[in-house]
Coordinates of C-alpha atoms and ligand atoms in Angstrom, one line a residue:
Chain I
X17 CA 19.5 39.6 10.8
X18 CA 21.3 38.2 7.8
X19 CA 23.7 39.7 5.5
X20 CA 25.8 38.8 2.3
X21 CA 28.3 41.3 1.7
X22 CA 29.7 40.5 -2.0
X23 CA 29.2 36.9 -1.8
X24 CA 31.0 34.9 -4.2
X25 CA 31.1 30.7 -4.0
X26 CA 32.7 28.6 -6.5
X27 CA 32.6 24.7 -6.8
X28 CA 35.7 23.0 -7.4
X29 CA 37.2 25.9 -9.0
X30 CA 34.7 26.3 -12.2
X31 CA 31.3 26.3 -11.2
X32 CA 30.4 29.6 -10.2
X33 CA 27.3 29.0 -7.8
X34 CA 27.2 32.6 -6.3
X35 CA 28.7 35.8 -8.0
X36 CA 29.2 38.8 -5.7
X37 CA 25.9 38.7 -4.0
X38 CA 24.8 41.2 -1.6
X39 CA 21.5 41.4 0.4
X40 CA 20.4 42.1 4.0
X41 CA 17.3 40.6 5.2
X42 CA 15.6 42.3 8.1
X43 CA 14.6 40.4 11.9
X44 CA 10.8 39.6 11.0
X45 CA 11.0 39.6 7.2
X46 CA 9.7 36.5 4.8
X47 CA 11.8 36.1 1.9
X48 CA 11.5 34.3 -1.7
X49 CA 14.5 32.9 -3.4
X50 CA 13.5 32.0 -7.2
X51 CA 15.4 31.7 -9.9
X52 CA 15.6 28.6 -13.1
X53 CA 16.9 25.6 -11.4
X54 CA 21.0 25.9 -10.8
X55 CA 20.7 29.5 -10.2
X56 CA 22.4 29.2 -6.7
X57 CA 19.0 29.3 -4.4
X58 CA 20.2 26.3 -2.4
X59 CA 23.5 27.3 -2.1
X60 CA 22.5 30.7 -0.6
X61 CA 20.4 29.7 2.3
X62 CA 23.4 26.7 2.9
X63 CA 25.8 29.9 3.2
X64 CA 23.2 31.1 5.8
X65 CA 23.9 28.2 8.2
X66 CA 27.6 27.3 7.3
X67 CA 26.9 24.3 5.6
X68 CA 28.9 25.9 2.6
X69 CA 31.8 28.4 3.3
X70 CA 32.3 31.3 0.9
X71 CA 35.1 32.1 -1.4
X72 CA 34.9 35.6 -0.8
X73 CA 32.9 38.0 1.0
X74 CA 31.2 38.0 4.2
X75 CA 28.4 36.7 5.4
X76 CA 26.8 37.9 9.0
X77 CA 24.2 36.3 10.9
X78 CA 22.7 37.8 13.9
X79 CA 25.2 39.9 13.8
X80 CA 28.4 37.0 13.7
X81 CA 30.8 36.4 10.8
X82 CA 29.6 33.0 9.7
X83 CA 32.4 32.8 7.1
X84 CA 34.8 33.0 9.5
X85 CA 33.3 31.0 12.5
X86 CA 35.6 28.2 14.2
X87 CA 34.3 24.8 13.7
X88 CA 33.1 24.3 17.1
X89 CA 30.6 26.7 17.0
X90 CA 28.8 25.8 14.2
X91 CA 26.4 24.0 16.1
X92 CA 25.4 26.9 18.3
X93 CA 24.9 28.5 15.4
X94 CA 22.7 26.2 13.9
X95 CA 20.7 26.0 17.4
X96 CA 19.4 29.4 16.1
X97 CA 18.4 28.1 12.6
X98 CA 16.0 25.8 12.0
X99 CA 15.9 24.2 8.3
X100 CA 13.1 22.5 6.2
X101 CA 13.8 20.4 3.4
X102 CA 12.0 19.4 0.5
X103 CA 12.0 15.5 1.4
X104 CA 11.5 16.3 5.2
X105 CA 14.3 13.6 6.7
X106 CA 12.4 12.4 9.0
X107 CA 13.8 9.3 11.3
X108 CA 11.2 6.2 9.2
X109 CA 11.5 4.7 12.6
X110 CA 10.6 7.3 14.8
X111 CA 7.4 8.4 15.8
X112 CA 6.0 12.2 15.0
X113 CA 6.5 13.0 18.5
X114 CA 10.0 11.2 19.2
X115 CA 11.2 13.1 15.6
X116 CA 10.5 16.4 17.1
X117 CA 12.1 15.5 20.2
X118 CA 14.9 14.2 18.4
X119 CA 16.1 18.0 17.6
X120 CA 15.8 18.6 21.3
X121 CA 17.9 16.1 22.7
X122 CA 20.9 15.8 20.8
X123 CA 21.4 19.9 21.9
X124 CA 21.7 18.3 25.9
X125 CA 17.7 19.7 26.7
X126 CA 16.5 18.6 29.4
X127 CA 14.0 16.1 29.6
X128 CA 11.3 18.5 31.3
X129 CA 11.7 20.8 28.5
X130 CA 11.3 18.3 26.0
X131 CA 7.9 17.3 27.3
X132 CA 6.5 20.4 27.7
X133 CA 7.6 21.8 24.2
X134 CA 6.7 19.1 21.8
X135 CA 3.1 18.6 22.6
X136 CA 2.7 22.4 22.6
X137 CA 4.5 22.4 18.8
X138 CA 2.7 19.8 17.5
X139 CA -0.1 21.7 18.8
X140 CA 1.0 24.7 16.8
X141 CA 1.0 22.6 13.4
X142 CA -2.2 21.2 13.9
X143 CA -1.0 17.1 14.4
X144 CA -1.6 16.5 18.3
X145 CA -4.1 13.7 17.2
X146 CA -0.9 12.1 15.2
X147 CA 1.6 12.4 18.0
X148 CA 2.2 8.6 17.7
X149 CA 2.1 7.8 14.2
X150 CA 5.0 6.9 11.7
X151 CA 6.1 9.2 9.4
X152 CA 4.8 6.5 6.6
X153 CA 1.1 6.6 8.2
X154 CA 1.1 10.6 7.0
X155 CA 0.3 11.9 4.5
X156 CA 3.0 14.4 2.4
X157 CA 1.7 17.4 3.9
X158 CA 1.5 15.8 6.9
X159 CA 4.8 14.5 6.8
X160 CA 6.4 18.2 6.3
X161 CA 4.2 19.5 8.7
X162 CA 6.6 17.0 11.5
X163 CA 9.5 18.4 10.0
X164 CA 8.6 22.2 10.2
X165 CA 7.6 21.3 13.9
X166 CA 10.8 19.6 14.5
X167 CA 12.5 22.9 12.8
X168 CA 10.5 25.3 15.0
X169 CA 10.6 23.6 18.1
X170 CA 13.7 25.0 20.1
X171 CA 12.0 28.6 18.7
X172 CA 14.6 30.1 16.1
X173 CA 15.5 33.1 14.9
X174 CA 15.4 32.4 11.4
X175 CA 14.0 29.5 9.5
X176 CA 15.5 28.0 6.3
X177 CA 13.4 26.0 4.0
X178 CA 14.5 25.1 0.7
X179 CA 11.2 24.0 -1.8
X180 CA 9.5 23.1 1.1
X181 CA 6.2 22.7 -1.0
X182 CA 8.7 21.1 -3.7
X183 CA 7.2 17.6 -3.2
X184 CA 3.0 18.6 -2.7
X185 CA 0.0 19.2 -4.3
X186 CA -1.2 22.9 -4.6
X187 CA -4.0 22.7 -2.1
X188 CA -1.2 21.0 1.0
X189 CA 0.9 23.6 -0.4
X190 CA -1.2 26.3 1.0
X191 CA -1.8 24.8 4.3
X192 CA 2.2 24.8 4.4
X193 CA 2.6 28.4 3.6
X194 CA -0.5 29.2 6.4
X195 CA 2.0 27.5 8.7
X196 CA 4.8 29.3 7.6
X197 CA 3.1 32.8 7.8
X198 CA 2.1 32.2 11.2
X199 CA 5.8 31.1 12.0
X200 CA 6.9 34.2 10.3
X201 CA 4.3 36.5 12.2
X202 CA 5.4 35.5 15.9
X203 CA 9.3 37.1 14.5
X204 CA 10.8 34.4 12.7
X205 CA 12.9 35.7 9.8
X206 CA 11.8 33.2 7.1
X207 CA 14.1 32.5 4.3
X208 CA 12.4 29.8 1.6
X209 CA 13.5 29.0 -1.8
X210 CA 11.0 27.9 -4.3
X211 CA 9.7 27.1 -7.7
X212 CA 5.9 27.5 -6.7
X213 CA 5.0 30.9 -8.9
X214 CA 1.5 30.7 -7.2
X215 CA 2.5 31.0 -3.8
X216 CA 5.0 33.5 -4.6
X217 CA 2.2 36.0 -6.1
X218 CA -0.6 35.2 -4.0
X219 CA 1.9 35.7 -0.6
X220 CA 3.1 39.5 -2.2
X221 CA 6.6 39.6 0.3
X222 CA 10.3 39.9 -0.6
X223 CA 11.6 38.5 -3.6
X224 CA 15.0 38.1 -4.4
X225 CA 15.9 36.7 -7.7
X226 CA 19.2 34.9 -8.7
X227 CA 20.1 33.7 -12.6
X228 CA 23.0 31.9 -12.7
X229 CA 24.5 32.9 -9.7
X230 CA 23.7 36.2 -9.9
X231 CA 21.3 38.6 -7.8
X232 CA 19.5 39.7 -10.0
X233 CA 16.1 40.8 -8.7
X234 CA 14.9 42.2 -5.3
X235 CA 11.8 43.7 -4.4
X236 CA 10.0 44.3 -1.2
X237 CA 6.1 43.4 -2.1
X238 CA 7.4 40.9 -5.5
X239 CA 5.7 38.6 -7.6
X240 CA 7.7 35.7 -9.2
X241 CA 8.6 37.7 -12.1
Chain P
X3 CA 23.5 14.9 32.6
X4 CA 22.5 11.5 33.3
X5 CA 20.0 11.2 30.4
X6 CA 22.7 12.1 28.4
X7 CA 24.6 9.2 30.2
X8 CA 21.4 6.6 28.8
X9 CA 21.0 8.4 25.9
X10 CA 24.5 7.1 24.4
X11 CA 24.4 3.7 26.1
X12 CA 21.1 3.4 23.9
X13 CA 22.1 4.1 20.8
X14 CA 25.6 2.2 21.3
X15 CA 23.7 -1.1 21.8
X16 CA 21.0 -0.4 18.8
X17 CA 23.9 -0.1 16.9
X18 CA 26.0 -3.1 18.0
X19 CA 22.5 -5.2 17.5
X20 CA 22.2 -4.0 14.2
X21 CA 25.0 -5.0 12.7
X22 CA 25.9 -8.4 14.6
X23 CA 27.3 -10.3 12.1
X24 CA 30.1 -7.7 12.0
X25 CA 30.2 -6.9 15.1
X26 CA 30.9 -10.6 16.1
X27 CA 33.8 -11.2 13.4
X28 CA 35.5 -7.7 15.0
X29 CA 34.8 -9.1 18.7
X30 CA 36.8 -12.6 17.7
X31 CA 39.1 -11.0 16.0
X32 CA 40.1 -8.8 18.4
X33 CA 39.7 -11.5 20.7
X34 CA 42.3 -14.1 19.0
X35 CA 44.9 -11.6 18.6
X36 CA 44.3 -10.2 22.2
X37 CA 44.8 -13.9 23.3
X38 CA 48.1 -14.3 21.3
X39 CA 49.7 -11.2 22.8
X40 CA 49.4 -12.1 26.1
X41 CA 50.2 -15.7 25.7
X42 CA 53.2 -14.2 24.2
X43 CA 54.3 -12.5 27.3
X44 CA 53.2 -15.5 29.5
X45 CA 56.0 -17.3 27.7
X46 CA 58.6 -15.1 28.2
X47 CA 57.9 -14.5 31.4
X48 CA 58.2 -18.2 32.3
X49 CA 61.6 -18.2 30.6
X50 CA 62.4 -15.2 32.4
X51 CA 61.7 -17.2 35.8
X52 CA 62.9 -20.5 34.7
X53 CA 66.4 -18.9 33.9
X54 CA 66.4 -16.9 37.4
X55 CA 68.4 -19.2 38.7
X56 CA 70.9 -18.6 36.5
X57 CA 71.9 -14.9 37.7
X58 CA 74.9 -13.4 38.9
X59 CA 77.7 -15.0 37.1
X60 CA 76.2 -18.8 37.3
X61 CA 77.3 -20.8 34.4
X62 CA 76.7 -24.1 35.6
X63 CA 74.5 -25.9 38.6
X64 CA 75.2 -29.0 39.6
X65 CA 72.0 -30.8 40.9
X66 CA 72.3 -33.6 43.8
X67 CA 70.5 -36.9 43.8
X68 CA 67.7 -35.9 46.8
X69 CA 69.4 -39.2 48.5
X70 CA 73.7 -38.4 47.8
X71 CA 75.7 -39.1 51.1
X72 CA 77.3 -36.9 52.8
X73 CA 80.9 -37.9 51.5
X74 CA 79.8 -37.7 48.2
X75 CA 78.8 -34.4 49.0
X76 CA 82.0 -33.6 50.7
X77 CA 84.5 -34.6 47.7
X78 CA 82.6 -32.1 45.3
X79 CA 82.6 -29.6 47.9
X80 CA 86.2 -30.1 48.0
X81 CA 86.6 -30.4 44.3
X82 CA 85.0 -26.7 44.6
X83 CA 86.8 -25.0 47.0
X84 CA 90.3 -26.3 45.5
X85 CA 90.0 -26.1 41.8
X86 CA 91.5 -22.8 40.2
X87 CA 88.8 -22.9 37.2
X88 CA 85.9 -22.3 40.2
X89 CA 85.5 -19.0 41.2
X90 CA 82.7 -19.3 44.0
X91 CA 79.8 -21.2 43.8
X92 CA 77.0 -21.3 46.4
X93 CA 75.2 -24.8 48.0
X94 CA 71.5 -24.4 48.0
X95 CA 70.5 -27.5 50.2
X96 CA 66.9 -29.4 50.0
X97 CA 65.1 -26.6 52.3
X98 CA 66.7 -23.7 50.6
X99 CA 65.6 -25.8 47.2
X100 CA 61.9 -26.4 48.6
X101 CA 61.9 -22.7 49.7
X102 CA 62.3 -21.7 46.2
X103 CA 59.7 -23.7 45.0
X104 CA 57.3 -22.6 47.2
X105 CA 57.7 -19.4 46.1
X106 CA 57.7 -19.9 42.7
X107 CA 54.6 -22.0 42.9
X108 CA 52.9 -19.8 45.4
X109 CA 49.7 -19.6 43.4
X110 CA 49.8 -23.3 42.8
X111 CA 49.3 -25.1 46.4
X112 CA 48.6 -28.6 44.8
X113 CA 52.2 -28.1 43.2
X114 CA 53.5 -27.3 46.5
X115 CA 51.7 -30.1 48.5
X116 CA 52.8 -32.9 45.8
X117 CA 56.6 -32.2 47.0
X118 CA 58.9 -32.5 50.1
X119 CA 61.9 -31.0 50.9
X120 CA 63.2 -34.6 51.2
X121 CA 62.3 -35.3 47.7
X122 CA 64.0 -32.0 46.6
X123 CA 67.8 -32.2 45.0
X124 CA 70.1 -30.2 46.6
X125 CA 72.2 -28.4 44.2
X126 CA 75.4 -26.1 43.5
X127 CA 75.3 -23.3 42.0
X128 CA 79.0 -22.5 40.3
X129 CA 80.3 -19.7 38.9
X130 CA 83.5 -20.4 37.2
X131 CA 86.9 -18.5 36.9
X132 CA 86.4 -18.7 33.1
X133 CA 82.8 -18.3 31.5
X134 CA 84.1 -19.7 28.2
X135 CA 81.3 -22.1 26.6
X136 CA 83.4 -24.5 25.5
X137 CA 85.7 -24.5 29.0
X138 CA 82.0 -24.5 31.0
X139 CA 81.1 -27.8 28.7
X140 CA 84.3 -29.5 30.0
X141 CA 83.9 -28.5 33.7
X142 CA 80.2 -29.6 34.1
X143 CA 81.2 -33.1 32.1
X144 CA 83.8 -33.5 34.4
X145 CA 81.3 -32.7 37.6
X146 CA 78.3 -35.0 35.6
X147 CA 80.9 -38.0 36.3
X148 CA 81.0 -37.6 40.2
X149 CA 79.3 -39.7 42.2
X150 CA 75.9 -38.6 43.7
X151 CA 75.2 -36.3 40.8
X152 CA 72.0 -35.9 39.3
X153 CA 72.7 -34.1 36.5
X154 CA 74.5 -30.6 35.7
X155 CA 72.3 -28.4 34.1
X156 CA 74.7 -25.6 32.4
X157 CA 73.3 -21.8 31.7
X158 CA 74.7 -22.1 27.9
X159 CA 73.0 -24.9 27.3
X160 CA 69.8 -24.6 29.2
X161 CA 69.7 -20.9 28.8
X162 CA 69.6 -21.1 25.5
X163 CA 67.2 -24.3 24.9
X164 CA 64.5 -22.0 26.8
X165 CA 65.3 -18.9 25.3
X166 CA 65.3 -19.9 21.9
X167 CA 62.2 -21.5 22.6
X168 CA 60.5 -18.9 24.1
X169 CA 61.9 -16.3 21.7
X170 CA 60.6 -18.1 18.9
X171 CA 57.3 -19.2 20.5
X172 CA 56.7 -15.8 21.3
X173 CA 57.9 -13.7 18.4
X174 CA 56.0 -15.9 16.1
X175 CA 52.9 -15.2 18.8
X176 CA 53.7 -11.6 18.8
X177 CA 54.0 -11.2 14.4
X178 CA 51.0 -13.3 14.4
X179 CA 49.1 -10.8 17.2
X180 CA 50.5 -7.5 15.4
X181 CA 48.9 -8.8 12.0
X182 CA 45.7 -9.9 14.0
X183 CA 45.3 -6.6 15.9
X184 CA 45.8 -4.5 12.5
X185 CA 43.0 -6.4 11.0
X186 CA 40.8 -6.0 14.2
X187 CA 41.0 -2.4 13.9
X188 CA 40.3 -2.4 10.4
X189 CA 37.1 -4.8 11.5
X190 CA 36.3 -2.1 13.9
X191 CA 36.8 0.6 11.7
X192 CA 34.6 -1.1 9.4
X193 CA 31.7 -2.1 11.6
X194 CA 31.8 1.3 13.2
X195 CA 31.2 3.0 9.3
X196 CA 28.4 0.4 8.5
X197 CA 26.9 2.2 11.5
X198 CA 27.7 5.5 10.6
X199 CA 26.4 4.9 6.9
X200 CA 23.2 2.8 8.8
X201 CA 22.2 6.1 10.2
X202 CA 23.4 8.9 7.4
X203 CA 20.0 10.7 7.5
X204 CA 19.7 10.9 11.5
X205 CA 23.4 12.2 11.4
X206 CA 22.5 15.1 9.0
X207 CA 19.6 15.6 11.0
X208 CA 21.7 16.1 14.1
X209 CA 24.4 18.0 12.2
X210 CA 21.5 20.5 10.8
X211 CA 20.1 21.1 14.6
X212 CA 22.9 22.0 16.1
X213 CA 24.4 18.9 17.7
X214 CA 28.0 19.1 18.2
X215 CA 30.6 17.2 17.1
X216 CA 31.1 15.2 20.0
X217 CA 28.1 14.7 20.9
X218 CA 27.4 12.7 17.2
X219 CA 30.8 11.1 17.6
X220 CA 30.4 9.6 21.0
X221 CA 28.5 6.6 20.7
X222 CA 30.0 5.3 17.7
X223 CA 33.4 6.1 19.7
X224 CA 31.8 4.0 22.4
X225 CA 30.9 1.2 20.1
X226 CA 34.6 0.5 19.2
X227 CA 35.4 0.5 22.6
X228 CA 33.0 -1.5 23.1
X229 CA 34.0 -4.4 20.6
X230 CA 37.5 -4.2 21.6
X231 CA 36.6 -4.6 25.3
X232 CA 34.2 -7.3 24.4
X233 CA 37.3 -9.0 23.1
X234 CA 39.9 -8.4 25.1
X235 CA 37.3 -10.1 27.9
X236 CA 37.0 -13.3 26.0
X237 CA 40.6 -13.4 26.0
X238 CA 41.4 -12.9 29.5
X239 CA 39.9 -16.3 30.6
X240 CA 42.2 -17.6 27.1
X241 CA 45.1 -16.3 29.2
X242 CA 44.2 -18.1 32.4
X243 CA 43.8 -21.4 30.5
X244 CA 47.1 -20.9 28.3
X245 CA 48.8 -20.5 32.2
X246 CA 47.0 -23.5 33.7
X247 CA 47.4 -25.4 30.7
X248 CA 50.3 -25.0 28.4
X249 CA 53.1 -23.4 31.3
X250 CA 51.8 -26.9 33.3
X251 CA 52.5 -28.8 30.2
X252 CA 55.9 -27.8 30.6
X253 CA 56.6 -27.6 34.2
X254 CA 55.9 -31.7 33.9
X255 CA 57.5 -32.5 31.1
X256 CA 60.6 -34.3 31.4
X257 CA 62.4 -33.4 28.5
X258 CA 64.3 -30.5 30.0
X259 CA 65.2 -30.1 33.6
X260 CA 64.8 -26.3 33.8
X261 CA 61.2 -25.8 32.5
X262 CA 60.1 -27.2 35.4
X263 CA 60.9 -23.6 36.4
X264 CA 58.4 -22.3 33.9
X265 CA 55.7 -20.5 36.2
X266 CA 53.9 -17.4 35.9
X267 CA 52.8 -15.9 39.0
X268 CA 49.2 -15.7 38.9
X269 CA 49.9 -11.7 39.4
X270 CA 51.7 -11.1 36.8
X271 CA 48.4 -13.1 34.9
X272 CA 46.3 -10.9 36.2
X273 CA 48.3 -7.7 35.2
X274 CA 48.7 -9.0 31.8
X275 CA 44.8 -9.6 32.1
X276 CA 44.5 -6.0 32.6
X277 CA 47.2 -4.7 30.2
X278 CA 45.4 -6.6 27.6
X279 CA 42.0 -5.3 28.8
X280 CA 43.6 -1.8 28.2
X281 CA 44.8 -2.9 24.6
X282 CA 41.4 -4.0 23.8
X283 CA 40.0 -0.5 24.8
X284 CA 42.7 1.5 22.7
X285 CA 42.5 -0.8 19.6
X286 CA 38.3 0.0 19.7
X287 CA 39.0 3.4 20.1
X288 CA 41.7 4.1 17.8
X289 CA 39.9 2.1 14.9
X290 CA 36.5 3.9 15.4
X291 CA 38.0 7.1 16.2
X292 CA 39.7 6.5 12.8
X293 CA 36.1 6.0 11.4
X294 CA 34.7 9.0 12.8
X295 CA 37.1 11.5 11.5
X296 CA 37.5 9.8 8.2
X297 CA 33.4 9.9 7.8
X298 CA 31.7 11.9 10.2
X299 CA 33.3 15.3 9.7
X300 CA 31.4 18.8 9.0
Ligands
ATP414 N1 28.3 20.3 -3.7 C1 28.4 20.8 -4.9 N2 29.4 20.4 -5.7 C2 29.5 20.9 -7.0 N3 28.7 21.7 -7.5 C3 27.6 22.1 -6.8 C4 27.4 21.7 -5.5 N4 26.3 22.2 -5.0 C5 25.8 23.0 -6.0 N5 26.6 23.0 -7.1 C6 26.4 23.7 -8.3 O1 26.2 25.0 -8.0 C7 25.2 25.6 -8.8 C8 24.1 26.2 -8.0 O2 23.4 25.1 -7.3 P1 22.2 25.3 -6.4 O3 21.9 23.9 -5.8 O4 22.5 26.4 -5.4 O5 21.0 25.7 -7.4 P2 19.5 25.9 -7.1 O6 19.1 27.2 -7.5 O7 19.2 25.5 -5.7 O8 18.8 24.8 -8.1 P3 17.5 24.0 -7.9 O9 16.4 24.9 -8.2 O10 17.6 23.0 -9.0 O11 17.4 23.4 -6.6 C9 24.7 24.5 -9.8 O12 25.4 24.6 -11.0 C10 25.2 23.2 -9.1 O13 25.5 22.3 -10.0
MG415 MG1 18.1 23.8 -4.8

C-alpha cells in the first residue's frame, strides 16, 4: 500500500529530515512511528500524502509514484488519505456535523451522499447525540473524535495521524486508539506517529523507529523500544 | 452541479461581509477610477464629433446670420466661385443645418424641440486651394468682414481650441484613472488575501481532503470580480451624469462656437457603460487572481 524506496528529504539544503529510508507497509497494517522529537516522524507520513516532495528516492502509494505526481492530482490523491492532527483543525464556527460534511463537499459530493454518510460516521465515533454542538462545547477527546470522523468519512484507504493523542489525557487516549483499531480492523492502513510509549506497548503492532532521520528500527509485533 | 453553484455564491458573500471596511475602500476605488476612464473617453468622443464637421479638406466654415438676404448670400457665393485661393466649398443651408442637429442630438429631443430650422445659420463650408494656417487666417478675416456673416469659425483655430482641450482633459483623466486602477487592484489584491489569511485553517483543511485547486480558488476569484463589478456599476450611472451634465455644460456655453457640437450619442454611453463594466470585471480578476497564486498555492 505504501512504499519508500531510499527516501532521502532535506530542508533547505542542510537539515537532513529523512536519510535513505526504505519501508513498505502492507493494505490492512497499523503502524507506529517513534522516534526523539526531530527524528523525521512528521515529515514521513507528509511524504505519504505529497505535502513534502522528496529529494531522492521513490515513494509509491497504492501503487502511484507520489514523488513524481503532477500537481493536479494531488487532490485525488489525498481523496484516498484521510489525516488527523494533533490540534484537530476543526472550523470554530462550524458545527460537529457541518465539519464532517465540510470534507465531503469541497470534493463536489453530492448532497444525498452527504446526508446519509455523516450521521452514519458520527455514529461510528460514538457523538450522534453532539451532532450540533461547537467544537468549543467538546471536550479534547471529543473534539478529535470530529476530526477522525471528518478523516474517515469519504472511507480511505489509509489514514495518517500524526500524535493524535499528543494533546489528551491517558484515559481519552485510549478511547482514541479503540477508535483507531476499529478503523484499522474494517482495512484501513493506519499510519500514526507518536510519543505515547503506553499505547505503543499495550497495542503490540508495527513499529518503525527513526533517530535523526534515520530508520532505524522495525518490527512487526514492537514495543516503543 | 447546482449546489456547487450556491456553495461559492455563499462563501463569496461571507467573505465580502467580513471584511467590509476593505471591501468598501476597493469598491470606491475601483469605482472613481472606473468613472475617470470613461469620462475620459466621453470627452474625446465629443471632440471627435464637434470637429466632424471639419472633414475632408475643410479649413474654414463660414457661418450665416439665420436672417442674411439673399444678395448677401449671393456676393459670397460669388466671392467663392471666383477666387483662385478657394478650391471648393459646399453650402449647407438651414434644413441641411437643422438635419445635422437632429442627428447629432438624436438622444436629446428637448435639444431638438428648443430649435428651428429658421433659427439655424446657414453656413459654408470652404476648402481652400492653400491649407496654409497663416493664408487660412487671412482668408476667413477677409470673409468675417462680409456682410451677413456670423462668424467664421476656422479648423486651425477651432480644431485645436477643442483638441487641446480635450487632449488635456482627458490625458490628465486617463494618468489619473491608470494610477487609480493600479491602486484598486492592489485594494483588491489586498482584501482578497485578508480573506485568504481570514480562513487559513479551512483552506488547509480543504487542501488536506482533497479539494482541488480550483475549487479553493474560485470564490476568492469570484470576490475580486465581484468588487470590481460592484464598482464599475457605481460608475456607470457617474458616466450618464458626466454626459447629461458636463458635455451639456458645454454644448451651452457661449465661449466657443463649435462645442456646441460636443455630444455623445447615448450609444456610444452605453457601450462605454459596458466596456467599463468589462474593465471592472478584469481589474477584480486580475488583482485576486494575483492573490491567489501569490498565497494560495500547494
Ligand atoms: N518545513 C520545514 N522547514 C525546515 N525544516 C523542517 C521543516 N519541517 C521539518 N523540518 C526539520 O526536519 C527535521 C524533522 O522534522 P519532523 O517534523 O519530521 O520531526 P518529528 O519527528 O515529527 O518531530 P516531533 O516529534 O517534534 O514532531 C527537524 O529537524 C525539523 O526541524
Ligand atoms: Mg512531528
Amino acid at each position: 500500500m505504501i512504499r519508500f524506496e531510499t527516501v532521502t528529504k532535506t530542508f533547505k539544503g542542510e537539515v537532513v529530515a529523512l536519510r535513505e529510508a526504505s519501508a513498505e507497509i502492507q493494505r490492512g497494517e497499523f503502524v507506529f512511528l517513534v522516534g526523539p522529537s526531530g527524528s523525521g516522524k512528521s515529515t514521513f507520513i507528509r511524504l505519504i500524502n505529497r505535502e513534502e516532495v522528496p529529494d531522492a528516492g521513490k515513494i509509491l502509494v497504492a501503487g502511484k509514484d507520489v514523488s513524481s505526481l503532477s500537481s493536479w492530482k494531488v487532490p485525488y490523491l489525498r481523496r484516498n488519505i484521510g489525516y488527523v492532527f494533533q490540534d484537530y483543525k476543526l472550523l470554530p464556527k462550524k458545527t460537529v456535523t457541518e465539519n464532517v460534511a465540510f470534507a465531503l463537499e469541497v470534493i463536489g459530493r453530492p448532497r444525498p451522499i452527504i446526508k446519509r454518510q455523516v450521521p452514519a460516521i458520527l455514529e461510528l465515533v460514538g457523538l450522534s447525540r453532539k451532532a450540533d454542538r461547537l467544537p468549543e462545547e467538546l471536550s479534547g477527546g471529543e473534539q478529535q473524535r470530529v476530526s477522525i470522523a471528518r478523516a474517515f468519512v469519504n472511507r480511505p484507504l489509509i489514514l495518517l495521524a500524526d500524535e493524535p493523542t499528543g494533546n489528551l489525557d491517558p484515559a481519552t487516549s485510549v478511547g482514541i486508539m479503540r477508535l483507531l483499531d476499529r478503523i484499522n480492523r474494517s482495512g484501513t492502513t493506519v499510519v500514526m506517529a507518536t510519543h505515547d510509549r503506553s499505547i505503543v506497548d499495550t497495542m503490540r503492532r508495527r513499529v518503525i523507529e527513526l533517530d535523526r532521520g534515520m530508520l532505524v528500527r522495525d518490527e512487526s509485533r514492537g514495543v516503543y523500544e | 452541479m447546482i449546489f456547487r453553484f450556491w456553495y461559492f455564491i455563499r462563501e463569496t458573500f461571507v467573505s465580502l461581509w467580513r471584511n467590509l471596511s476593505l471591501t468598501l475602500a476597493a469598491i470606491l476605488t475601483v469605482a472613481i477610477s472606473l468613472a475617470l476612464v470613461g469620462s475620459s473617453l466621453l470627452i474625446r468622443e465629443g471632440a471627435d464629433q464637434a470637429t466632424a464637421q471639419f472633414q475632408e479638406g475643410v479649413e474654414f466654415i463660414v457661418f450665416m446670420n439665420a436672417d442674411a438676404l439673399e444678395n448677401q448670400n449671393e456676393a459670397i457665393r460669388k466671392v467663392l466661385d471666383t477666387s483662385p485661393a478657394i478650391k471648393e466649398y459646399v453650402y449647407v443651408d438651414k434644413f441641411a443645418a437643422y438635419e445635422e442637429f437632429r442627428e447629432l442630438f438624436v438622444d436629446k429631443p428637448e435639444l431638438v424641440e428648443s430649435v428651428t430650422p429658421e433659427i439655424m445659420p446657414p453656413s459654408y463650408r470652404i476648402v481652400p486651394s492653400d491649407p496654409d494656417a497663416d493664408n487660412v487666417t487671412e482668408l476667413a478675416r477677409q470673409f468675417s468682414e462680409q456682410p451677413g456673416v456670423k462668424e467664421v469659425a476656422t479648423a486651425t483655430e477651432a480644431i485645436r481650441q477643442i483638441e487641446d482641450f480635450s487632449t488635456r482633459v482627458s490625458q490628465a483623466l486617463l494618468l489619473a484613472a491608470i494610477v487609480l486602477v493600479a491602486v484598486s487592484a492592489v485594494l483588491i489584491l489586498n482584501t482578497v488575501f485578508t480573506a485568504i489569511s481570514a480562513r487559513k485553517t479551512e483552506i488547509e483543511v480543504m487542501k488536506l481532503v482533497g479539494a482541488t485547486n480550483w475549487f479553493i480558488r474560485i470564490p476568492f476569484m469570484l470576490e475580486g470580480t465581484i468588487h470590481g463589478l460592484m464598482g464599475a456599476g457605481l460608475a456607470v450611472p457617474a458616466l450618464f451624469v458626466v454626459d447629461s451634465r458636463v458635455l451639456a455644460y458645454f454644448q451651452e456655453s457661449e465661449a466657443v462656437p463649435l462645442f456646441r457640437g460636443f455630444a455623445v450619442p447615448d450609444g456610444f454611453v452605453w457601450n462605454t457603460s459596458i466596456w467599463i463594466l468589462v474593465i471592472g470585471a478584469a481589474i477584480g480578476m486580475i488583482g485576486s487572481a494575483f492573490a491567489v497564486t501569490r498565497y494560495l498555492d500547494v
